[in-house]
Amino acid sequence: MTEALLTDLYELTMMCAYLDNGKKETASFELFTRVLPERRNYLVYAGLQDVVDYLENFSFSPDDIDYLYSLHLFPDWFLDFLKEFHFTGNLYSMDEGTPFFPHEPVLRVEAPVYEAQLFETAILNMTHISTLIASKAARVYSVSRGKVLSDFSLRRTHGRDAGIKVARSAYIAGFSSTSNVLAGKLYGIPVVGTVAHSFIMSFKTEEEAFRAYLKTFPDRSILLVDTYDTVKGIEKAIEVALELKEKGNILRGIRLDSGNVLELSKLAREMLDKHGFKDARIIVSGGLDEYKVDELLSAGAPIDVFGIGTKVGTSSDSPYVDFVYKLVEFDGKPVMKTSSGKKMYPGKKQVYRFESFDRLTVWDEKSDGGTPLLKPVFLEGKRVVDLPSLQEVREHFLSEFERLDDAVKDIYMKFTRPVEVSERLQQLYDDTYREIEEKEWK
């Protein structure tokens, strides 16, 4: 099955109307957000790999054409045109894993207007979920103080595709592993996991369950200790671990999933150390997000690994990014909307990154000392760069994130990194606004 029909109907009806009226001029559309979500000081761009795969392999299958024919909506000439249609334009993009801010385009599509228009919905869809989750995961990473973070979210993400994208996006933004086996296969992300409470309850006693699991997986000796009484569970885990130690194996850790995690983790650390298990790790899961992680670590919780699920996998406190894909140039002329509350800057743009601010400029403008963020990915329908591996994307994020001011990364305080608008771009905005005013508001 192709992804050509992963779009809103109006993208196809506009495409047909463009062609029917001879509209084939080159258009430039940019993807950006005007404002950050209330609880975000930055966003992390992700999803480029999906966009590239989509554009590179785009085509309408015979079955797609048959379905469109069955709608009795489109003329035969248009359906014949779609049979041979593929991407012929340019794509410029920031590197995946780059933090970005309001009004900064993360990508631009340049193509005949009917073509660039068609890709709007799919590009928004593919970049939205990945950027949303990478941005949430980055907030957890920012307070993790070097502790290990693992994605446990699959069972509550919004569908199968979302579960895969969440694991990838969280890994980009500093997580180290996932419980999602398919994501591990597809992306090479390390996979982790032991047992659920149901496994413990299916045996007569907790000790029997511990011994049974360690019999099968003696080298994956992480025991879930909070099914019944957590303190007694820790005691029983230590008892079984001492038996394991006599056979030459070691207890790798325990997992807490409920209760007063702060006090229980401190008690567990004390008990484990007392019996010689100083290297055993304490793993915590259950209802965690950046606030809970920061609260626990600030209070001195001796936690080594956090399993983060629902609240990151759904970005529960901020469940969407107001991404837009807007026409900024048509037939070589800058254009823009002037609707109330929907400000945008006309023309093709570049983003320059400096140490403590960004600068938004017109595309051909130089900004000495800054690093240009938008780079060519496709030219005339052909990919011109090899995309980095997922590990390289992750390393890029970690490097760029390290460079951001601490105030930007603060999870409690609202702070927006300055984004300057160059004089040339401001002049272009003023001139375009005046021209629209004179033409449309007479």
Coordinates of C-alpha atoms in Angstrom, one line a residue:
M1 CA 0.0 0.0 0.0
T2 CA 1.4 3.4 -0.9
E3 CA 1.0 6.6 1.2
A4 CA -0.2 8.8 -1.7
L5 CA -3.7 8.9 -0.3
L6 CA -2.5 9.9 3.2
T7 CA -3.9 13.4 2.6
D8 CA -7.0 15.5 3.0
L9 CA -9.4 15.5 0.1
Y10 CA -9.0 19.2 -0.5
E11 CA -5.4 18.8 -1.4
L12 CA -6.4 16.6 -4.3
T13 CA -9.3 18.9 -5.3
M14 CA -7.0 21.9 -5.2
M15 CA -4.4 20.1 -7.3
C16 CA -7.1 19.3 -9.9
A17 CA -8.3 22.9 -10.0
Y18 CA -4.8 24.2 -10.2
L19 CA -4.1 22.1 -13.3
D20 CA -7.5 22.7 -14.8
N21 CA -6.8 26.4 -14.7
G22 CA -3.3 26.2 -16.0
K23 CA -1.7 27.1 -12.6
K24 CA 1.8 25.6 -12.8
E25 CA 3.9 28.4 -11.3
T26 CA 6.6 27.5 -8.8
A27 CA 5.5 27.9 -5.2
S28 CA 7.4 27.8 -1.9
F29 CA 5.7 26.5 1.2
E30 CA 7.4 26.7 4.6
L31 CA 6.7 24.6 7.7
F32 CA 6.8 26.6 11.0
T33 CA 4.9 27.5 14.2
R34 CA 3.9 31.0 15.1
V35 CA 3.9 30.3 18.9
L36 CA 5.2 27.7 21.2
P37 CA 2.9 25.6 23.4
E38 CA 2.3 27.2 26.7
R39 CA 4.6 24.8 28.6
R40 CA 7.4 24.8 26.0
N41 CA 10.4 27.1 25.7
Y42 CA 11.6 25.3 22.6
L43 CA 10.7 22.5 20.2
V44 CA 12.9 19.8 18.8
Y45 CA 12.6 19.1 15.1
A46 CA 12.0 15.5 14.2
G47 CA 10.4 13.5 11.4
L48 CA 12.6 14.5 8.5
Q49 CA 13.5 10.8 7.7
D50 CA 9.8 10.0 7.2
V51 CA 9.3 13.1 4.9
V52 CA 12.3 12.1 2.8
D53 CA 11.1 8.5 2.4
Y54 CA 7.7 9.7 1.6
L55 CA 8.8 12.1 -1.2
E56 CA 11.4 9.8 -2.6
N57 CA 8.9 6.9 -3.0
F58 CA 5.8 8.9 -3.8
S59 CA 3.5 7.5 -6.4
F60 CA -0.2 6.6 -6.9
S61 CA -0.8 2.9 -7.3
P62 CA -3.4 1.4 -9.7
D63 CA -5.5 0.6 -6.6
D64 CA -5.2 4.3 -5.5
I65 CA -6.4 5.5 -8.9
D66 CA -9.3 3.0 -8.9
Y67 CA -10.4 4.3 -5.5
L68 CA -10.3 7.9 -6.7
Y69 CA -12.2 6.9 -9.8
S70 CA -14.9 5.3 -7.5
L71 CA -15.5 8.7 -5.9
H72 CA -17.0 10.1 -9.1
L73 CA -15.3 13.4 -8.3
F74 CA -12.3 13.7 -10.6
P75 CA -12.1 13.9 -14.4
D76 CA -10.3 11.1 -16.3
W77 CA -7.5 13.4 -17.5
F78 CA -6.6 14.2 -13.9
L79 CA -6.5 10.6 -12.9
D80 CA -4.3 9.8 -15.9
F81 CA -2.0 12.6 -14.8
L82 CA -1.7 11.1 -11.3
K83 CA -0.6 7.7 -12.7
E84 CA 2.7 9.2 -13.7
F85 CA 3.0 11.8 -10.9
H86 CA 6.1 12.0 -8.6
F87 CA 8.0 14.6 -6.7
T88 CA 10.0 16.9 -8.9
G89 CA 10.8 19.8 -6.6
N90 CA 13.3 21.0 -4.0
L91 CA 13.3 20.4 -0.3
Y92 CA 15.3 22.4 2.2
S93 CA 15.4 21.4 5.9
M94 CA 17.0 21.9 9.2
D95 CA 18.9 18.8 10.5
E96 CA 16.7 16.5 12.4
G97 CA 17.2 16.9 16.2
T98 CA 17.7 20.7 16.0
P99 CA 15.9 22.8 18.6
F100 CA 13.9 25.6 17.0
F101 CA 11.7 28.6 18.0
P102 CA 8.7 30.6 16.7
H103 CA 8.5 31.7 13.1
E104 CA 11.6 29.6 12.2
P105 CA 10.9 27.4 9.1
V106 CA 12.1 23.9 9.8
L107 CA 11.6 22.9 6.1
R108 CA 10.6 24.4 2.8
V109 CA 9.2 22.7 -0.3
E110 CA 9.7 24.4 -3.7
A111 CA 7.8 22.9 -6.6
P112 CA 4.9 23.7 -9.1
V113 CA 2.1 24.9 -6.9
Y114 CA -0.2 21.9 -7.6
E115 CA 2.6 19.6 -6.4
A116 CA 3.8 21.5 -3.4
Q117 CA 0.2 21.9 -2.2
L118 CA -0.5 18.2 -2.4
F119 CA 2.2 17.3 0.2
E120 CA 0.9 19.7 2.9
T121 CA -1.2 17.3 5.0
A122 CA 1.3 14.4 4.9
I123 CA 4.3 16.5 5.8
L124 CA 2.4 18.1 8.7
N125 CA 1.3 14.7 9.9
M126 CA 4.8 13.2 9.7
T127 CA 6.7 16.0 11.4
H128 CA 4.0 16.7 14.0
I129 CA 4.1 13.5 16.1
S130 CA 7.9 13.2 16.0
T131 CA 8.5 16.8 16.9
L132 CA 5.8 16.8 19.6
I133 CA 7.4 13.7 21.4
A134 CA 11.0 14.7 20.9
S135 CA 10.2 18.1 22.5
K136 CA 8.6 16.4 25.5
A137 CA 11.3 13.8 25.9
A138 CA 14.0 16.5 25.7
R139 CA 12.4 18.1 28.8
V140 CA 12.8 14.9 30.7
Y141 CA 16.4 14.5 29.5
S142 CA 17.1 18.1 30.7
V143 CA 16.4 17.2 34.3
S144 CA 17.7 13.6 34.3
R145 CA 21.2 14.4 35.6
G146 CA 22.8 11.7 33.7
K147 CA 20.4 9.0 34.7
V148 CA 19.2 6.4 32.2
L149 CA 15.9 7.0 30.5
S150 CA 13.9 4.4 28.8
D151 CA 10.7 4.6 26.7
F152 CA 7.9 2.4 28.2
S153 CA 5.0 4.1 26.3
L154 CA 3.9 1.7 23.6
R155 CA 0.7 0.4 25.3
R156 CA -0.7 4.0 25.6
T157 CA 0.5 5.8 22.5
H158 CA -2.1 6.9 20.0
G159 CA -2.0 3.9 17.7
R160 CA 0.6 1.6 16.2
D161 CA 2.4 4.2 14.0
A162 CA 2.6 6.6 16.9
G163 CA 4.2 4.0 19.1
I164 CA 7.0 3.5 16.6
K165 CA 7.5 7.2 16.2
V166 CA 7.5 7.9 19.9
A167 CA 10.3 5.4 20.5
R168 CA 12.4 6.9 17.7
S169 CA 11.8 10.5 18.8
A170 CA 12.5 9.8 22.5
Y171 CA 15.8 8.2 21.5
I172 CA 16.7 11.2 19.5
A173 CA 16.0 13.4 22.6
G174 CA 18.3 11.6 25.0
F175 CA 16.5 8.4 26.0
S176 CA 18.7 5.3 25.9
S177 CA 16.3 2.4 25.2
T178 CA 12.8 1.3 24.6
S179 CA 10.5 -1.5 25.5
N180 CA 9.1 -1.4 21.9
V181 CA 10.6 -4.4 20.1
L182 CA 9.5 -3.4 16.7
A183 CA 11.1 0.0 17.1
G184 CA 14.2 -1.8 18.2
K185 CA 14.2 -3.8 15.0
L186 CA 13.4 -0.9 12.7
Y187 CA 15.8 1.7 14.2
G188 CA 18.4 -0.3 16.1
I189 CA 17.3 1.2 19.5
P190 CA 18.4 -1.0 22.5
V191 CA 15.4 -2.8 23.9
V192 CA 14.7 -3.5 27.6
G193 CA 12.1 -5.2 29.7
T194 CA 11.6 -8.0 32.3
V195 CA 8.2 -9.0 33.8
A196 CA 4.8 -7.6 34.6
H197 CA 2.9 -7.9 37.9
S198 CA 0.8 -10.6 36.3
F199 CA 3.8 -12.9 36.0
I200 CA 4.5 -12.5 39.8
M201 CA 0.8 -13.2 40.6
S202 CA 0.7 -16.3 38.5
F203 CA 3.0 -18.1 40.9
K204 CA 2.1 -19.3 44.4
T205 CA 4.6 -16.9 46.1
E206 CA 6.7 -14.0 45.1
E207 CA 9.9 -15.9 45.8
E208 CA 8.7 -18.7 43.4
A209 CA 8.1 -16.1 40.7
F210 CA 11.5 -14.6 41.2
R211 CA 13.3 -18.0 41.0
A212 CA 11.3 -19.0 38.0
Y213 CA 12.2 -15.9 36.0
L214 CA 15.9 -16.1 37.0
K215 CA 15.9 -19.8 36.1
T216 CA 15.0 -18.8 32.5
F217 CA 17.0 -15.5 32.4
P218 CA 19.8 -15.7 34.9
D219 CA 21.7 -12.8 33.2
R220 CA 18.6 -10.5 33.2
S221 CA 18.2 -10.5 36.9
I222 CA 16.0 -7.4 37.4
L223 CA 13.1 -8.2 39.8
L224 CA 9.8 -6.4 40.1
V225 CA 9.3 -6.0 43.9
D226 CA 6.0 -4.1 44.4
T227 CA 3.3 -6.6 43.5
Y228 CA 2.3 -7.0 47.2
D229 CA 4.2 -5.5 50.1
T230 CA 7.2 -3.6 48.6
V231 CA 9.5 -3.8 51.6
K232 CA 8.9 -7.5 51.9
G233 CA 9.4 -7.8 48.1
I234 CA 12.8 -6.2 48.4
E235 CA 13.7 -8.6 51.2
K236 CA 12.6 -11.6 49.1
A237 CA 14.5 -10.3 46.1
I238 CA 17.6 -10.0 48.2
E239 CA 17.1 -13.5 49.5
V240 CA 16.8 -15.0 46.0
A241 CA 19.7 -12.8 44.8
L242 CA 21.9 -14.3 47.5
E243 CA 21.0 -17.8 46.2
L244 CA 21.8 -16.6 42.7
K245 CA 25.1 -15.2 43.9
E246 CA 26.2 -18.7 45.1
K247 CA 25.7 -19.9 41.6
G248 CA 28.0 -17.3 40.2
N249 CA 25.3 -14.8 38.9
I250 CA 24.6 -11.3 40.2
L251 CA 21.5 -9.3 40.9
R252 CA 21.4 -6.6 38.3
G253 CA 18.6 -4.5 39.8
I254 CA 15.0 -4.2 41.1
R255 CA 12.1 -2.3 39.7
L256 CA 9.6 -0.1 41.6
D257 CA 6.3 0.8 39.9
S258 CA 4.2 2.2 42.7
G259 CA 4.0 3.6 46.2
N260 CA 6.2 6.3 47.8
V261 CA 9.0 5.9 45.3
L262 CA 11.3 8.4 47.1
E263 CA 11.3 6.6 50.4
L264 CA 11.2 3.1 48.9
S265 CA 14.1 3.8 46.6
K266 CA 16.2 5.1 49.6
L267 CA 15.2 2.0 51.6
A268 CA 16.0 -0.3 48.7
R269 CA 19.4 1.2 48.2
E270 CA 20.2 0.8 51.9
M271 CA 19.1 -2.8 52.0
L272 CA 20.9 -3.7 48.7
D273 CA 24.1 -2.1 49.8
K274 CA 23.9 -3.8 53.2
H275 CA 23.8 -7.2 51.6
G276 CA 26.6 -6.5 49.1
F277 CA 24.6 -5.5 46.1
K278 CA 26.0 -2.1 45.6
D279 CA 26.0 -2.4 41.8
A280 CA 22.4 -3.4 41.6
R281 CA 20.4 -0.7 39.9
I282 CA 17.1 0.8 41.1
I283 CA 14.6 1.1 38.3
V284 CA 11.5 3.2 38.7
S285 CA 8.4 3.4 36.4
G286 CA 4.8 4.5 36.7
G287 CA 3.3 7.9 36.0
L288 CA 6.6 9.7 35.4
D289 CA 7.3 12.9 33.5
E290 CA 9.9 15.7 33.7
Y291 CA 8.4 17.1 36.9
K292 CA 8.3 13.9 38.8
V293 CA 11.8 12.9 37.7
D294 CA 13.1 16.3 38.8
E295 CA 11.3 16.1 42.1
L296 CA 12.7 12.7 42.9
L297 CA 16.3 13.5 42.0
S298 CA 16.2 16.8 43.7
A299 CA 15.1 15.0 46.9
G300 CA 18.0 12.6 46.6
A301 CA 16.3 9.5 45.3
P302 CA 19.0 7.0 44.5
I303 CA 17.3 6.0 41.2
D304 CA 19.5 4.7 38.4
V305 CA 16.9 4.2 35.6
F306 CA 13.6 5.8 34.8
G307 CA 11.0 4.0 32.7
I308 CA 8.9 6.8 31.2
G309 CA 5.6 5.9 29.6
T310 CA 2.2 7.5 29.1
K311 CA 3.0 11.2 29.9
V312 CA 5.8 11.3 27.4
G313 CA 4.3 9.0 24.8
T314 CA 1.2 11.2 24.6
S315 CA 2.9 14.5 25.5
S316 CA 0.1 14.7 28.1
D317 CA 0.6 18.3 29.2
S318 CA 0.8 19.7 25.7
P319 CA -0.7 17.3 23.2
Y320 CA -0.1 19.2 20.0
V321 CA 2.1 21.6 18.2
D322 CA 0.4 24.3 16.1
F323 CA 2.5 23.6 13.0
V324 CA 1.5 25.3 9.8
Y325 CA 2.6 24.8 6.2
K326 CA 2.2 28.2 4.5
L327 CA 2.7 29.6 1.0
V328 CA 5.5 32.2 1.2
E329 CA 6.4 32.7 -2.4
F330 CA 4.5 32.3 -5.7
D331 CA 6.0 32.7 -9.1
G332 CA 9.0 34.4 -7.7
K333 CA 6.9 36.9 -5.7
P334 CA 6.7 36.9 -1.9
V335 CA 3.2 36.4 -0.4
M336 CA 1.7 36.1 3.0
K337 CA -1.6 35.9 5.0
T338 CA -2.6 39.0 6.9
S339 CA -5.4 37.4 8.9
S340 CA -5.7 38.6 12.5
G341 CA -3.6 36.6 14.9
K342 CA -1.8 34.7 12.1
K343 CA 1.3 36.7 11.5
M344 CA 3.8 35.2 9.1
Y345 CA 6.8 36.5 7.2
P346 CA 6.8 36.5 3.4
G347 CA 9.4 35.0 1.0
K348 CA 11.9 32.2 1.3
K349 CA 13.8 32.4 4.5
Q350 CA 17.0 31.2 6.2
V351 CA 17.6 30.8 10.0
Y352 CA 21.0 31.6 11.4
R353 CA 22.0 30.3 14.8
F354 CA 24.2 32.4 17.1
E355 CA 25.4 31.6 20.6
S356 CA 22.5 33.2 22.5
F357 CA 20.0 34.1 19.8
D358 CA 18.7 33.2 16.3
R359 CA 18.2 35.5 13.3
L360 CA 15.5 35.1 10.7
T361 CA 16.6 36.4 7.3
V362 CA 15.6 36.4 3.6
W363 CA 16.9 33.4 1.8
D364 CA 19.9 34.9 0.0
E365 CA 21.0 37.1 2.9
K366 CA 24.3 36.5 4.7
S367 CA 24.6 36.8 8.5
D368 CA 28.2 36.8 9.5
G369 CA 29.0 34.7 12.5
G370 CA 25.9 32.7 12.4
T371 CA 25.3 29.1 11.3
P372 CA 22.7 28.6 8.6
L373 CA 20.2 25.9 9.6
L374 CA 18.3 25.2 6.4
K375 CA 20.1 23.0 3.9
P376 CA 19.2 21.3 0.6
V377 CA 17.9 17.8 0.8
F378 CA 16.2 17.4 -2.6
L379 CA 17.0 19.4 -5.8
E380 CA 14.8 18.9 -8.9
G381 CA 13.3 15.8 -7.3
K382 CA 16.5 14.1 -6.6
R383 CA 17.9 13.6 -3.1
V384 CA 21.3 15.3 -2.9
V385 CA 22.4 14.3 0.6
D386 CA 22.7 11.1 2.6
L387 CA 20.7 11.5 5.8
P388 CA 22.5 10.8 9.1
S389 CA 21.9 7.6 11.0
L390 CA 19.6 7.7 14.0
Q391 CA 22.6 7.6 16.3
E392 CA 24.1 10.6 14.5
V393 CA 20.8 12.5 14.8
R394 CA 20.8 11.7 18.5
E395 CA 24.4 13.0 18.8
H396 CA 23.4 16.2 16.9
F397 CA 20.5 16.8 19.3
L398 CA 22.7 16.3 22.4
S399 CA 25.3 18.7 21.0
E400 CA 22.8 21.4 20.1
F401 CA 20.9 21.0 23.3
E402 CA 24.0 21.4 25.3
R403 CA 24.6 24.8 23.7
L404 CA 21.2 26.2 24.7
D405 CA 21.0 28.6 27.6
D406 CA 19.9 27.1 30.9
A407 CA 16.9 29.4 31.0
V408 CA 15.6 28.0 27.7
K409 CA 15.8 24.4 29.2
D410 CA 14.1 25.4 32.5
I411 CA 11.0 23.2 32.8
Y412 CA 9.2 25.6 35.2
M413 CA 10.0 29.1 33.9
K414 CA 8.6 30.5 30.6
F415 CA 11.5 31.9 28.6
T416 CA 11.8 32.3 24.8
R417 CA 15.1 32.5 23.1
P418 CA 15.4 35.7 21.1
V419 CA 14.7 35.4 17.4
E420 CA 15.8 38.5 15.6
V421 CA 14.2 39.5 12.3
S422 CA 16.7 41.0 9.9
E423 CA 16.2 44.5 8.5
R424 CA 15.7 43.1 4.9
L425 CA 13.1 40.7 6.1
Q426 CA 11.2 43.3 8.1
Q427 CA 11.3 45.6 5.1
L428 CA 10.0 42.8 2.9
Y429 CA 7.1 42.2 5.4
D430 CA 6.2 45.9 5.4
D431 CA 6.3 46.2 1.6
T432 CA 4.3 43.0 1.1
Y433 CA 1.7 44.1 3.7
R434 CA 1.4 47.5 2.1
E435 CA 0.9 46.0 -1.3
I436 CA -1.8 43.6 -0.1
E437 CA -3.5 46.5 1.7
E438 CA -3.6 48.6 -1.5
K439 CA -4.8 45.7 -3.7
E440 CA -7.3 43.9 -1.5
W441 CA -8.6 46.6 0.9
K442 CA -9.5 49.4 -1.5

